Short mmCIF file of C-alpha atoms and ligand atoms in Angstrom, two decimals:
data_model
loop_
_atom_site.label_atom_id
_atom_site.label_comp_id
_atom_site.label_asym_id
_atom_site.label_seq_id
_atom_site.Cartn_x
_atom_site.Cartn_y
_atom_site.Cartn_z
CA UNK A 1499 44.72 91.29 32.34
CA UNK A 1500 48.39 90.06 31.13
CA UNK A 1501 51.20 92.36 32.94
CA UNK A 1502 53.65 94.29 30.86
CA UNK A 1503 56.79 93.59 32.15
CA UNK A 1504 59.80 95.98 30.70
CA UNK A 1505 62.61 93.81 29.52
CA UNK A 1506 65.77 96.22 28.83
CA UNK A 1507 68.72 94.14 27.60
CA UNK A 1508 65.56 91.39 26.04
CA UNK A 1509 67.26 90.87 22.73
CA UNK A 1510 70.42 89.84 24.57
CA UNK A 1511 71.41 86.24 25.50
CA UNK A 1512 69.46 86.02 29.19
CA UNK A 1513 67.03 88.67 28.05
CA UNK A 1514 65.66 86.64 25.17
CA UNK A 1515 65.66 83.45 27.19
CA UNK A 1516 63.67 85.25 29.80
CA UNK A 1517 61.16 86.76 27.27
CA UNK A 1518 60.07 83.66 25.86
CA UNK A 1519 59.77 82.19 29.65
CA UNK A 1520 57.59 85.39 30.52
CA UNK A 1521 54.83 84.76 28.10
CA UNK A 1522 54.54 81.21 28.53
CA UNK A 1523 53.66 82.37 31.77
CA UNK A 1524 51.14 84.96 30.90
CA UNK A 1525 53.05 88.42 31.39
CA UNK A 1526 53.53 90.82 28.49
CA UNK A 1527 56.95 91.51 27.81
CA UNK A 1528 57.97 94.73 26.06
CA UNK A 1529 62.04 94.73 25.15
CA UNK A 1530 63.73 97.85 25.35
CA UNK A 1531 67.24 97.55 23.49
CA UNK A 1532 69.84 99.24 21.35
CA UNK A 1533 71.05 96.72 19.74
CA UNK A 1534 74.75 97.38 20.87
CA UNK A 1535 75.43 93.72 21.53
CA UNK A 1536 72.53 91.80 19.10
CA UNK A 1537 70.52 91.39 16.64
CA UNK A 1538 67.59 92.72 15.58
CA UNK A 1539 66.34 88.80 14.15
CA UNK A 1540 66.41 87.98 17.92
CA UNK A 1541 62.91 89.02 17.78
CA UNK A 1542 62.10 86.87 14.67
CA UNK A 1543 63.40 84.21 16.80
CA UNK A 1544 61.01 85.14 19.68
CA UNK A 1545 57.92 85.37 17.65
CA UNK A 1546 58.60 82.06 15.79
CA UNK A 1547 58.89 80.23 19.41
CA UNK A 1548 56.25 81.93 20.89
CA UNK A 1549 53.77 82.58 18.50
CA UNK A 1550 52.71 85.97 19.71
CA UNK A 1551 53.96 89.26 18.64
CA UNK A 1552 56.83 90.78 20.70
CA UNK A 1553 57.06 94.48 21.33
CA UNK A 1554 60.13 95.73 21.24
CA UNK A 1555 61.23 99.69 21.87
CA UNK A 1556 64.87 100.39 20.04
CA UNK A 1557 67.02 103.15 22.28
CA UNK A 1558 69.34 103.37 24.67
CA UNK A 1559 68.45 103.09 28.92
CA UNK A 1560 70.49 105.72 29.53
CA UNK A 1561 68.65 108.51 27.24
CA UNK A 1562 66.23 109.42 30.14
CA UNK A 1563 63.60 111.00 27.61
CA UNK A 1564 63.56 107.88 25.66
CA UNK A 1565 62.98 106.05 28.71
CA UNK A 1566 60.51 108.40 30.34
CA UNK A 1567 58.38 108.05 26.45
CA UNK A 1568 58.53 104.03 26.63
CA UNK A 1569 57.17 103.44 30.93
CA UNK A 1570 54.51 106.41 29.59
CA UNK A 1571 53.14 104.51 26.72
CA UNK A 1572 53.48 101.15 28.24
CA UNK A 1573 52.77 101.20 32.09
CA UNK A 1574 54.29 98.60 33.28
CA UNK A 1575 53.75 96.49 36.29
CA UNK A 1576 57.94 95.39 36.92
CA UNK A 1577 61.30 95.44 35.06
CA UNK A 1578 63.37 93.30 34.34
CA UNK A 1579 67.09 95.07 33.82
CA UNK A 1580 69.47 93.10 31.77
CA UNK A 1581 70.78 95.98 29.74
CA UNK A 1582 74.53 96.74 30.14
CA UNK A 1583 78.14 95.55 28.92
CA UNK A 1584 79.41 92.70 30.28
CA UNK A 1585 82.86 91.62 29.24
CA UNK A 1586 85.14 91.42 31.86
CA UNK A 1587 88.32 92.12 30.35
CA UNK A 1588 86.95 95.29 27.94
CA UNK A 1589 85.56 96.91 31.23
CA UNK A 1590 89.66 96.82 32.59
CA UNK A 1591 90.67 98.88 29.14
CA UNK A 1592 87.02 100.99 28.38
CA UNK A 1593 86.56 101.48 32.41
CA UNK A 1594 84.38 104.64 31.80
CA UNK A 1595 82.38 103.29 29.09
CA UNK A 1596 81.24 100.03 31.43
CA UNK A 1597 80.41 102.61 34.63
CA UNK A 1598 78.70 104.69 32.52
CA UNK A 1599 76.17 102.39 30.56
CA UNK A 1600 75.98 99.99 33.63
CA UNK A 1601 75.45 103.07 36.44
CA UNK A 1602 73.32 105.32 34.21
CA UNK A 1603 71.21 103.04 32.91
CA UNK A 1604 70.09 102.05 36.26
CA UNK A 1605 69.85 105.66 37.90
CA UNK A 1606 67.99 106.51 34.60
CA UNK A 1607 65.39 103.68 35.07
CA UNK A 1608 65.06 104.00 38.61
CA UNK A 1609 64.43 107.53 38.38
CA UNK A 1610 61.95 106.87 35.19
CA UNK A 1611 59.91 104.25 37.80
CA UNK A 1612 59.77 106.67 40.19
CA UNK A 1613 57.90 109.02 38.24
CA UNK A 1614 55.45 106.37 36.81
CA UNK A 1615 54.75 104.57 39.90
CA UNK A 1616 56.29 101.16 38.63
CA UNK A 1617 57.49 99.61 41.22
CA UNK A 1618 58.98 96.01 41.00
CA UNK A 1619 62.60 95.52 39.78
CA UNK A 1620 64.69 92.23 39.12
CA UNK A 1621 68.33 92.94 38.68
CA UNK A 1622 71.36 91.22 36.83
CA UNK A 1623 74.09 90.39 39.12
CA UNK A 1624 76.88 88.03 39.27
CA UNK A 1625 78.29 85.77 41.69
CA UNK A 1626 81.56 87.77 40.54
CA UNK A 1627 80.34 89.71 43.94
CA UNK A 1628 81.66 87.42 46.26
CA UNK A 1629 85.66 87.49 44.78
CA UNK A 1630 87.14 84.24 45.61
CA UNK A 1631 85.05 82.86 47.81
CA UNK A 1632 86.38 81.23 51.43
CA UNK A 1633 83.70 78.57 51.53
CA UNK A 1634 82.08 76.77 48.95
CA UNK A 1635 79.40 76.42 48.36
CA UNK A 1636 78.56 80.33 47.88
CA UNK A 1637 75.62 81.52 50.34
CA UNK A 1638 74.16 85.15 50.41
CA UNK A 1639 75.57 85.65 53.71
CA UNK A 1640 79.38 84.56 52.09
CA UNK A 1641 81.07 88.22 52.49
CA UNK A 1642 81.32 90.15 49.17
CA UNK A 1643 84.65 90.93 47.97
CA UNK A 1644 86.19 93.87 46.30
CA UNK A 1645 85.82 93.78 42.94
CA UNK A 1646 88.59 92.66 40.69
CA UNK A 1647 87.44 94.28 37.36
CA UNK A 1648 85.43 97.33 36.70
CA UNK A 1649 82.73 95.37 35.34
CA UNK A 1650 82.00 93.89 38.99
CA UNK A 1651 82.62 96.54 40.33
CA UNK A 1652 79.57 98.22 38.26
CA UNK A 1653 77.66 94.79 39.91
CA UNK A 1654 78.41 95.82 43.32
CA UNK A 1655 77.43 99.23 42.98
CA UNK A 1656 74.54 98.73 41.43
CA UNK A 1657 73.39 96.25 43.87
CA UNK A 1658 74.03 99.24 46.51
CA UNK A 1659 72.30 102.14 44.40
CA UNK A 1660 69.04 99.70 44.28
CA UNK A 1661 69.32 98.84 48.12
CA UNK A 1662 69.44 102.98 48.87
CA UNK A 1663 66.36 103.21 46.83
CA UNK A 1664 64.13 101.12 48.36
CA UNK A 1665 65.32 102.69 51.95
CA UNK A 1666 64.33 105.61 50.63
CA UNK A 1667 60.89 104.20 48.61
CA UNK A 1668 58.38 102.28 50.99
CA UNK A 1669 56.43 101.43 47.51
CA UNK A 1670 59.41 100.20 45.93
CA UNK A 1671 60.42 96.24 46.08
CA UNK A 1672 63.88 95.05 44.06
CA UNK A 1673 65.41 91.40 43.82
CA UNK A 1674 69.10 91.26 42.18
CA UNK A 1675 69.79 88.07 41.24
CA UNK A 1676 73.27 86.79 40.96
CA UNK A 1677 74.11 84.19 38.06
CA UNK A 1678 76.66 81.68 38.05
CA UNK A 1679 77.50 80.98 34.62
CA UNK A 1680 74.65 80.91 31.96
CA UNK A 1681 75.46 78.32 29.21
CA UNK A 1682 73.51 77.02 26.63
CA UNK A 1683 70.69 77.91 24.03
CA UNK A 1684 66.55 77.56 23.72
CA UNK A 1685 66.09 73.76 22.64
CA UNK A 1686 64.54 75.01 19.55
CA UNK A 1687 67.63 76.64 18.08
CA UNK A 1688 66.01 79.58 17.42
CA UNK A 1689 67.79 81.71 19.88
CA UNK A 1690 71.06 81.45 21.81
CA UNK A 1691 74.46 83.57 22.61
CA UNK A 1692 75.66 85.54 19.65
CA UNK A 1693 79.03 86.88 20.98
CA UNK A 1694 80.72 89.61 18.77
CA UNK A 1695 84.28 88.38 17.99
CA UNK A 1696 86.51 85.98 19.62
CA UNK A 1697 84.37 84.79 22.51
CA UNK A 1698 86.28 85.19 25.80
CA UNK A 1699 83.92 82.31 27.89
CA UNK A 1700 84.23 78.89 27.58
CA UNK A 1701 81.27 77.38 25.65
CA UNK A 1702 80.93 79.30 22.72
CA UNK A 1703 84.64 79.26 22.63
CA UNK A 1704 83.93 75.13 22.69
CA UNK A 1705 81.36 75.40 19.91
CA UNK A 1706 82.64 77.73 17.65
CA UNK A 1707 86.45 75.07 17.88
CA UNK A 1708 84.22 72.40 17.40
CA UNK A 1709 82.66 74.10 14.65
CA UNK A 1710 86.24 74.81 12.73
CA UNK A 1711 85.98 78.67 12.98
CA UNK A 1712 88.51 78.44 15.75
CA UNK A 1713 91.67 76.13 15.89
CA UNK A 1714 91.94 74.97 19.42
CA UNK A 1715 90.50 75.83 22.66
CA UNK A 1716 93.05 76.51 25.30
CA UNK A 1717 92.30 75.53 28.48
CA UNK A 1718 93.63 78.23 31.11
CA UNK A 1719 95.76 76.36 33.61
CA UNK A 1720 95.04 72.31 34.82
CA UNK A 1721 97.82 73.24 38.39
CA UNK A 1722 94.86 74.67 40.09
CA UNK A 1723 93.29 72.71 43.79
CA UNK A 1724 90.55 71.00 42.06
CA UNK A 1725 89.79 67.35 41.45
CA UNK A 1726 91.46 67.57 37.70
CA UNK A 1727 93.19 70.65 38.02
CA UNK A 1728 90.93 72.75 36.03
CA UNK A 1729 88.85 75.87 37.58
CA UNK A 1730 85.28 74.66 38.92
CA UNK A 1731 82.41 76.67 38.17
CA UNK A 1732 78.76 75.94 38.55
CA UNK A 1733 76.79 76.44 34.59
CA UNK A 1734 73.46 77.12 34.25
CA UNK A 1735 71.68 76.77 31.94
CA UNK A 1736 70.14 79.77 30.26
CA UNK A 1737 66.41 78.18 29.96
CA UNK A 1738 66.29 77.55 33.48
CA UNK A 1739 67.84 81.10 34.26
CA UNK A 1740 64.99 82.72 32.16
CA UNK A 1741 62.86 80.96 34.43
CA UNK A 1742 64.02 82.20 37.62
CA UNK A 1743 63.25 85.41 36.32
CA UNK A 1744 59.49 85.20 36.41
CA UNK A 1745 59.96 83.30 39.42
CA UNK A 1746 61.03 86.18 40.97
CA UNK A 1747 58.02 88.83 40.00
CA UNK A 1748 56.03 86.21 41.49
CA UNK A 1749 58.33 86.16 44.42
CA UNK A 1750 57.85 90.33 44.08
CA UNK A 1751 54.54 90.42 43.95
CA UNK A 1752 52.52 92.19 46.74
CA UNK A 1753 55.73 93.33 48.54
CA UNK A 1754 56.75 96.95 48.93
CA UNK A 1755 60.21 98.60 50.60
CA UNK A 1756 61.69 95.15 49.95
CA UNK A 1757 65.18 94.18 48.78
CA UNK A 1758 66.57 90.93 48.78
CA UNK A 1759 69.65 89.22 46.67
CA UNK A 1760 69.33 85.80 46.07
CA UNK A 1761 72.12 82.98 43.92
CA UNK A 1762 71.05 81.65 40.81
CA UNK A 1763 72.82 78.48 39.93
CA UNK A 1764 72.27 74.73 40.06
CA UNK A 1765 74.65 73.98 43.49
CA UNK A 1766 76.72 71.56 41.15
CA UNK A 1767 80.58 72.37 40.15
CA UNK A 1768 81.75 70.95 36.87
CA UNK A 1769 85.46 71.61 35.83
CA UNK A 1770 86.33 72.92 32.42
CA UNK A 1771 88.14 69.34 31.62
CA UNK A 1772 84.89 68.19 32.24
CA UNK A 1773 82.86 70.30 30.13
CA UNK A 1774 84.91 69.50 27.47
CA UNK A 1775 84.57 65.64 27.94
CA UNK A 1776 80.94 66.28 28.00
CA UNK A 1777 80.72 68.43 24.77
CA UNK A 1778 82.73 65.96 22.98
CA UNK A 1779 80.20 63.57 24.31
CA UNK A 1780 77.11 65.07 23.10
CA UNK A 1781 78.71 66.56 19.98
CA UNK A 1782 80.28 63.03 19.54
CA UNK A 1783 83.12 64.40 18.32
CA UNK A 1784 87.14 65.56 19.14
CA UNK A 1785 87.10 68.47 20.24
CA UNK A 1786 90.91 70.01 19.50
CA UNK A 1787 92.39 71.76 22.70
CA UNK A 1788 95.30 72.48 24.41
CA UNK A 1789 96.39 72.91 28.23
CA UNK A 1790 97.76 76.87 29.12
CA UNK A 1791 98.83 79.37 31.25
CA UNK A 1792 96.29 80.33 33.63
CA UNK A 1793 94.10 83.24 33.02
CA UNK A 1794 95.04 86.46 35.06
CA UNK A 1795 92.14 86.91 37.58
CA UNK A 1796 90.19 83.37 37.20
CA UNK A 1797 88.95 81.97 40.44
CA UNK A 1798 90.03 78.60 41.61
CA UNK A 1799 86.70 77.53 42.19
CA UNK A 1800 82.87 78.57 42.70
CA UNK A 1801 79.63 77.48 42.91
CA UNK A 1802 76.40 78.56 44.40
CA UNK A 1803 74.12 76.96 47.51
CA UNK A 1804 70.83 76.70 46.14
CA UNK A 1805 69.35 76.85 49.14
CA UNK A 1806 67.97 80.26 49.35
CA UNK A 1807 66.70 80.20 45.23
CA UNK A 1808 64.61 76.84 46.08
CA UNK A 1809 62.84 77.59 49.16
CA UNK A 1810 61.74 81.65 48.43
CA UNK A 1811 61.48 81.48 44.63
CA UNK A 1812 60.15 77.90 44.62
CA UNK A 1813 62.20 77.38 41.71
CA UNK A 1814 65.14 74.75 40.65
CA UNK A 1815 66.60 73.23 37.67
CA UNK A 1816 65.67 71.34 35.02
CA UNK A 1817 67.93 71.17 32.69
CA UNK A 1818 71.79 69.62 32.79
CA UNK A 1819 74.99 70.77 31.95
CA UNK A 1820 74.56 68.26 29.45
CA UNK A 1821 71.33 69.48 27.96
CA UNK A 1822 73.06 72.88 27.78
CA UNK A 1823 75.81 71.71 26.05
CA UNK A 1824 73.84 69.58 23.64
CA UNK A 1825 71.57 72.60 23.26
CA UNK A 1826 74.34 75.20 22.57
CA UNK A 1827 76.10 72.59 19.90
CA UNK A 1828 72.45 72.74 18.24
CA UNK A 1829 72.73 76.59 17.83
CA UNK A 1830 76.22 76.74 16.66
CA UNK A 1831 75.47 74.55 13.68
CA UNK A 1832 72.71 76.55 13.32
CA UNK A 1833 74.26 79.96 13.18
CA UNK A 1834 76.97 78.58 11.09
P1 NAD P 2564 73.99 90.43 26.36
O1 NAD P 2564 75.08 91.36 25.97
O2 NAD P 2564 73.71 89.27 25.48
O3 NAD P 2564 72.63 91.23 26.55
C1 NAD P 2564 72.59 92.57 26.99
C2 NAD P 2564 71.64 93.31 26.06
O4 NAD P 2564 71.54 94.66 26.51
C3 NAD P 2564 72.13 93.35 24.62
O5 NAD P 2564 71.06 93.01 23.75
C4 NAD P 2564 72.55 94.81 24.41
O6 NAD P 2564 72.36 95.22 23.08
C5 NAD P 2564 71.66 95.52 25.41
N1 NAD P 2564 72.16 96.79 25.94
C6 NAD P 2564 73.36 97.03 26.56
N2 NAD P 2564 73.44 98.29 26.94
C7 NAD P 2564 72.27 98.90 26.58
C8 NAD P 2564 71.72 100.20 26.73
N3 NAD P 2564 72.42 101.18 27.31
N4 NAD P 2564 70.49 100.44 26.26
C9 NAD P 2564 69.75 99.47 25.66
N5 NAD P 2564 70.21 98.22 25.49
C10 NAD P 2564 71.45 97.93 25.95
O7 NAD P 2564 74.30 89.94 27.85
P2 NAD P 2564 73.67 88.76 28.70
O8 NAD P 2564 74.66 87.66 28.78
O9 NAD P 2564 72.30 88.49 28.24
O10 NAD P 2564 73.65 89.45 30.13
C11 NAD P 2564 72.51 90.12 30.62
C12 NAD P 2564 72.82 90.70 31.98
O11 NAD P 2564 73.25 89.65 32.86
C13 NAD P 2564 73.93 91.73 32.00
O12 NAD P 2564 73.59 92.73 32.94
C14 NAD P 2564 75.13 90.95 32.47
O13 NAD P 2564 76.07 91.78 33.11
C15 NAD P 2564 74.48 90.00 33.46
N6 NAD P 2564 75.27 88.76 33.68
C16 NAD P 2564 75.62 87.97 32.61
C17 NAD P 2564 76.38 86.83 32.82
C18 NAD P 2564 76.81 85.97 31.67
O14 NAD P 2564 77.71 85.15 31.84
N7 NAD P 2564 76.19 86.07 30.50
C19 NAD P 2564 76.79 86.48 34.14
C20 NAD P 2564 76.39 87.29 35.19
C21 NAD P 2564 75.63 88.44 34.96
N1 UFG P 2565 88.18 79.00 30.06
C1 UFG P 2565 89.18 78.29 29.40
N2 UFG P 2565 89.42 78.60 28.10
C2 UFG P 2565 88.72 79.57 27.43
C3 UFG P 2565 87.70 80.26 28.11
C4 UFG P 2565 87.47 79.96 29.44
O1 UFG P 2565 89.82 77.43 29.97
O2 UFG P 2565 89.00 79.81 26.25
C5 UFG P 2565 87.90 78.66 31.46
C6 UFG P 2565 88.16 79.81 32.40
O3 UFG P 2565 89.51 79.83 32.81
C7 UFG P 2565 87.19 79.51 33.53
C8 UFG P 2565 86.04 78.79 32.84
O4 UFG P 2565 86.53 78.36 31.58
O5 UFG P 2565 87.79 78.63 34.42
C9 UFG P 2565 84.81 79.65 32.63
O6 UFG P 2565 85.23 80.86 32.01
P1 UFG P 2565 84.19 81.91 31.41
O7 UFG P 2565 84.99 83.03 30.83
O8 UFG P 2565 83.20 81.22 30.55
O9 UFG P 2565 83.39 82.37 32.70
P2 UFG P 2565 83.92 83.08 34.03
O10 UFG P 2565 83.58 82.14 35.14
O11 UFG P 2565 85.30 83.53 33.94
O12 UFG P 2565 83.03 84.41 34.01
C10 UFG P 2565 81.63 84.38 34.11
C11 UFG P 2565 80.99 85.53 33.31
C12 UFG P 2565 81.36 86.87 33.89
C13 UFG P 2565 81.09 86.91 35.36
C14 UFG P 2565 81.75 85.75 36.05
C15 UFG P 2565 81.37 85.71 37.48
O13 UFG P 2565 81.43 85.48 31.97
O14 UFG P 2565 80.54 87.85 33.28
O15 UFG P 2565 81.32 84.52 35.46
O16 UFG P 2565 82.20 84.83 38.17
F1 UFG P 2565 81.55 88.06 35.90
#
């Protein structure tokens, strides 16, 4: 019998990546969502790519009764907890807002899989957990840092709220996985990254310039210790993301009081100079840009050892930066 796996956050940018990745593999995914930063044609999207009719439950993770109505009806086997806000620089103004949908979503859900008995949980994290890091690349015994914005800091503390649960819950096993940066869209076009506004990372900044709905990108500072100048980080792509997701319930499955943490990213750093090089590359076309001040808070450079992801998820990429950035050009044009 397929497993229903609950996918909070799975009209979002990972979440619908991951969906699509969960029933090629067999699982049933049910999204839980409010909608507060997509669409509700994600789902159109889903069920054109995967043929099969998605389930989706509209609300909000932290309305407990909500929540307590969907894991009754549904049962599910694991979760899969993408839902929060994520924008860095919004969390330093709306601080309360960000610690209050990021932390009470997850006490909500962890209390609602008490109660029902479900008992396998794959986090969102970010490599924004270990600060500037001292040695590159990033392992998950590099030291975590204090967080810089409140939106890590939500990252960190949830990572600790999950780890105090399973202490206290031998049934209970949790992974959070911590993404580098997720770039790109599904090869198909049919889904990608909708962000609201002017985007604040780098690719759909790239796209939308390229596109002529933004004059230039600026590219925050090229002084920095890196081979061109330009910050380092390591992009994923989103595809191969998704699929570290149902890597992981696989990696879940027959454990219990288990918590582990574990990098997602590809082990490669690319510098903004050259993801700009590239884009023009596969976009074969100028791409109008500027060099500028640094941006407060930006870390020199990062990227994650893959060593951990490869050998207990028995998962690595696939995909390129180029692929990504060939696949995010694709959804630009077609979102317009
Ligand atoms: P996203 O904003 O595209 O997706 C999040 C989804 O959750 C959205 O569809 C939103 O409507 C929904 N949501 C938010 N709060 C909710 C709530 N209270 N109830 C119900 N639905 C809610 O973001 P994303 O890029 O897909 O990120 C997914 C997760 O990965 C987040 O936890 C984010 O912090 C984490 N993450 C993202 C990145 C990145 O660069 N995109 C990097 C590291 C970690
Ligand atoms: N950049 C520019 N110009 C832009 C936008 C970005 O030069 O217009 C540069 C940034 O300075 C940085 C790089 O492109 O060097 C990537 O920036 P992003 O904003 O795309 O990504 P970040 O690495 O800053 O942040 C990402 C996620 C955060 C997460 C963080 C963890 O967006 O959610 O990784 O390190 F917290």
């Amino acid at each position: 019998m397929e497993k229903t796996i609950i996918v909070t956050g799975g009209a979002g940018y990972i979440g619908s990546h991951t969906v699509v990745e969960l029933i090629a593999q067999g699982y049933k995914p049910v999204i839980i969502d409010n909608f507060c930063n997509s669409e509700k044609s994600v789902v159109k999207g889903l069920e054109s790519i995967t043929k099969k009719e998605v389930k989706l439950y509209e609300g909000d993770c932290t309305d407990r009764n909500f929540m307590a109505q969907v894991f009754a009806e549904t049962n599910p086997s694991g979760v899969i907890h993408f839902a929060a806000y994520k924008a860095v620089g919004e969390s330093v103004s709306k601080p309360l807002a960000y610690y209050k949908n990021n932390v009470i979503s997850l006490l909500v859900l962890l209390e609602v899989m008490k109660e029902v008995n479900c008992n396998q949980l794959v986090f969102s994290s970010s490599c924004t957990v270990y600060g500037t890091p001292e040695k590159l690349p990033v392992t998950e015994q590099s030291p975590t840092q204090k967080a810089i914005s409140p939106y890590g800091n939500t990252k960190q503390i949830a990572e600790d709220i999950i780890k105090d649960q399973v202490v206290s819950d031998a049934d209970l096993s949790a992974v959070a996985l911590r993404y580098f940066n997720p770039i790109g869209a599904h090869p198909s076009g049919l889904i990608g990254e909708l962000p609201l506004g002017t985007p604040s990372n780098l690719v759909p900044f790239v796209t939308q310039t390229a596109a002529g709905l933004r004059n230039e990108l600026t590219i925050f500072g090229n002084d920095y210790n890196t081979p061109d100048g330009t910050n380092v980080r390591d992009y994923i792509h989103v595809v191969d993301l998704a699929k570290a997701h149902v890597k992981t319930l696989d990696y879940l499955s027959g454990k219990t009081n288990f918590y582990d943490f574990i990098n997602v990213g590809t082990g490669k750093g690319t510098s903004v100079l050259e993801i700009v090089t590239t884009f023009e590359k596969v976009s074969e076309q100028k791409l109008n840009y500027k060099i500028g001040q640094r941006r407060p808070g930006d870390v020199e450079q990062i990227y994650a050892s893959v060593d951990k992801s490869e050998k207990v998820l028995n998962w690595q990429t696939e995909l390129s930066v180029e692929d990504a950035l060939r696949d995010a050009w694709n959804w630009q044009l077609k979102i317009g």
